[in-house]
């Protein structure tokens, strides 16, 4: 359970001990204003390409630019349109060329200022330009602060599926300014909450129970919110350190995602209909309902998962996706491109109960199809 006592402190650090790729995640209100000093400390003398989106640039780029200028760091902003559609081949090319045009050298930094879209796109550019530049994450959405800024997965989408082109490229530093979340739209905060709940569902039932009790305080901000972010980062860091490149255990972080990524591809990454965290919420409910159907988890646990996510206002059924008209065959077809597929067989993260998730290889596609048929019928 998170320690909310300590959350009043100005900034806290979660260390990610990855040998020569180790880094700190600094969490707290106002850390953005100190970014210049912290960045200059991890990369003395380096210039920065700040990749951000239009929404975030409007509210948070001035503070970052001022902080870098005060620390004597040369910085060039690269601003992309907001939304999942920017995780594209075309935007990847635009961002890489802008970094190169700004004469950024290999030893310079790509700084991602924004949500997971900016983080994944900028990180992949950092992994690619001059065969690998240094990279700093300044996550400004809840989802990015608890998940996407940590662990080094970067990439873009293909029309065939989510995140199908990318690289593992760890950041040198993560600066999570919890005060930056005050400007985040409520829908996006809720979406990020699905990834927070995910950590409880994977292997920490006490954290899930704490969220059931404290979700109002987490949404309200303050100590409970900082505590939830810190606990999420610590949970993710522990898995990443065990299995950086997803040869085994890291797949647990994909709980709900075999479903979620299929929904996102079918809705063509249209954030007006479905954003990633919402897809994850429905995916988590599906993973538990499917586990219950297979006799692994109890129906009670499956209902508890759906009940909590519904309580915070997240969608919990496929039919909650506006304009949904695809059948089980289309969902299965999308799932066939999942990166966890092995020799054509589906891998799911299933659960024996809340906090008791496991990686299930060779899941029977016919069982998935029957489950989806019923889920679509029942709503
Ligand atoms: N690499 C990973 O490990 C990992 C993990 C989880 C999710 N992801 C990816 O992350 C992406 C989703 O990230 P997201 O939910 O942050 O979406 P996002 O980056 O699209 O951000 C959500 C929206 O909020 C806006 N925004 C962000 N911060 C803001 C702020 N402080 N104030 C005002 N507006 C703000 C953005 O402009 C955008 O419109 C997906 O592409 C998903 O696949 C990656
Ligand atoms: O970091 C991971 O590992 C995750 O699986 C975290 C997920 O929340 C995230 O959406 C990730 O991008 C999905 O990874 P993918 O390999 O399925 O694209
Ligand atoms: Zn995710």
Coordinates of N, CA and C in Angstrom, one line a residue, residues 147 151 153 168 195 198-199 201-203 235-236 238-259 261 280 284 287 338-342 346-351 357-361:
X147 N 3.5 5.0 -16.3 CA 3.7 3.9 -17.2 C 4.7 4.2 -18.4
X151 N 10.8 2.5 -18.5 CA 11.0 1.1 -19.1 C 11.6 1.0 -20.5
X153 N 10.3 1.3 -23.6 CA 9.6 0.9 -24.8 C 9.3 2.2 -25.6
X168 N 13.7 -0.6 -28.0 CA 13.9 -0.4 -26.6 C 15.0 0.6 -26.4
X195 N -4.2 2.3 -16.1 CA -2.8 1.7 -16.0 C -2.4 1.6 -14.5
X198 N -4.0 -1.3 -13.1 CA -3.4 -2.5 -13.7 C -2.3 -3.1 -12.7
X199 N -1.5 -2.2 -12.1 CA -0.4 -2.7 -11.2 C -1.0 -3.5 -10.1
X201 N -3.8 -5.2 -10.2 CA -4.4 -6.4 -10.7 C -3.3 -7.4 -11.1
X202 N -2.1 -6.9 -11.4 CA -1.0 -7.8 -11.8 C -0.5 -8.7 -10.6
X203 N -0.1 -8.0 -9.6 CA 0.5 -8.7 -8.5 C 0.5 -8.0 -7.1
X235 N 6.4 -0.2 -9.1 CA 6.0 -1.5 -9.6 C 6.5 -1.8 -11.0
X236 N 6.4 -0.8 -11.8 CA 6.9 -1.0 -13.2 C 8.4 -1.2 -13.2
X238 N 10.3 -2.4 -11.1 CA 10.7 -3.8 -10.6 C 10.6 -4.8 -11.7
X239 N 9.5 -4.7 -12.4 CA 9.3 -5.7 -13.5 C 10.4 -5.5 -14.6
X240 N 10.6 -4.2 -15.0 CA 11.5 -3.9 -16.1 C 13.0 -4.4 -15.7
X241 N 13.3 -4.2 -14.5 CA 14.6 -4.6 -14.0 C 14.8 -6.1 -14.1
X242 N 13.7 -6.9 -13.9 CA 13.8 -8.3 -14.0 C 13.9 -8.8 -15.4
X243 N 13.3 -8.0 -16.3 CA 13.1 -8.5 -17.7 C 13.0 -7.3 -18.7
X244 N 14.1 -6.7 -18.9 CA 14.1 -5.4 -19.7 C 13.4 -5.5 -21.0
X245 N 13.7 -6.6 -21.7 CA 13.3 -6.7 -23.1 C 12.1 -7.7 -23.4
X246 N 11.4 -7.9 -22.3 CA 10.2 -8.8 -22.4 C 10.4 -10.2 -23.0
X247 N 11.4 -10.8 -22.4 CA 11.6 -12.2 -22.8 C 10.7 -13.1 -21.9
X248 N 10.2 -12.6 -20.8 CA 9.4 -13.4 -19.9 C 8.4 -12.5 -19.2
X249 N 8.7 -12.3 -17.9 CA 7.8 -11.6 -16.9 C 7.3 -10.2 -17.4
X250 N 8.1 -9.5 -18.2 CA 7.6 -8.1 -18.5 C 6.3 -8.1 -19.2
X251 N 6.0 -9.3 -19.9 CA 4.7 -9.4 -20.5 C 3.5 -9.2 -19.6
X252 N 3.8 -9.3 -18.3 CA 2.7 -9.1 -17.3 C 2.2 -7.6 -17.4
X253 N 3.1 -6.7 -17.8 CA 2.6 -5.3 -17.9 C 1.7 -5.1 -19.1
X254 N 1.5 -6.2 -19.8 CA 0.6 -6.2 -21.0 C -0.8 -6.7 -20.6
X255 N -1.0 -6.8 -19.3 CA -2.4 -7.3 -18.8 C -3.5 -6.4 -19.5
X256 N -4.4 -7.0 -20.1 CA -5.5 -6.2 -20.8 C -5.2 -5.7 -22.2
X257 N -3.9 -5.8 -22.5 CA -3.5 -5.1 -23.8 C -3.7 -5.9 -25.0
X258 N -3.8 -7.2 -25.0 CA -4.1 -8.0 -26.2 C -5.5 -7.6 -26.7
X259 N -6.4 -7.4 -25.8 CA -7.7 -6.9 -26.1 C -7.6 -5.4 -26.5
X261 N -5.2 -3.3 -27.6 CA -4.6 -3.0 -28.8 C -5.4 -3.3 -30.0
X280 N -7.5 0.1 -22.4 CA -6.9 -0.8 -21.4 C -8.0 -1.2 -20.3
X284 N -8.8 -4.8 -19.4 CA -8.6 -5.4 -18.1 C -9.9 -6.2 -17.7
X287 N -9.9 -9.3 -19.7 CA -9.0 -10.3 -19.2 C -9.5 -11.1 -18.0
X338 N -0.5 -9.2 -32.5 CA 0.1 -8.9 -31.2 C 1.6 -9.3 -31.1
X339 N 2.4 -8.5 -30.5 CA 3.8 -8.9 -30.5 C 4.1 -10.1 -29.6
X340 N 3.1 -10.5 -28.8 CA 3.4 -11.7 -27.9 C 3.0 -13.0 -28.6
X341 N 2.5 -12.9 -29.8 CA 2.2 -14.1 -30.6 C 3.5 -14.9 -30.8
X342 N 3.4 -16.2 -30.6 CA 4.6 -17.1 -30.8 C 4.2 -18.2 -31.7
X346 N -1.7 -17.4 -29.8 CA -1.9 -16.2 -29.0 C -1.4 -16.3 -27.6
X347 N -0.8 -15.3 -27.1 CA -0.4 -15.2 -25.6 C -1.3 -14.2 -25.0
X348 N -1.9 -14.5 -23.8 CA -2.7 -13.6 -23.1 C -2.1 -13.5 -21.7
X349 N -2.4 -12.4 -21.0 CA -2.1 -12.3 -19.6 C -3.4 -12.6 -18.9
X350 N -3.5 -13.7 -18.2 CA -4.7 -14.1 -17.5 C -4.5 -14.0 -16.0
X351 N -5.5 -14.3 -15.2 CA -5.4 -14.2 -13.8 C -6.1 -15.3 -13.0
X357 N -1.9 -12.4 -11.6 CA -1.8 -12.6 -13.0 C -0.7 -13.4 -13.5
X358 N -0.8 -14.0 -14.6 CA 0.3 -14.8 -15.2 C 0.2 -14.8 -16.7
X359 N 1.4 -15.2 -17.3 CA 1.5 -15.2 -18.8 C 1.0 -16.6 -19.3
X360 N -0.1 -16.5 -20.1 CA -0.6 -17.8 -20.6 C -0.3 -17.9 -22.1
X361 N 0.6 -18.9 -22.5 CA 1.0 -19.1 -23.9 C 0.0 -20.0 -24.5

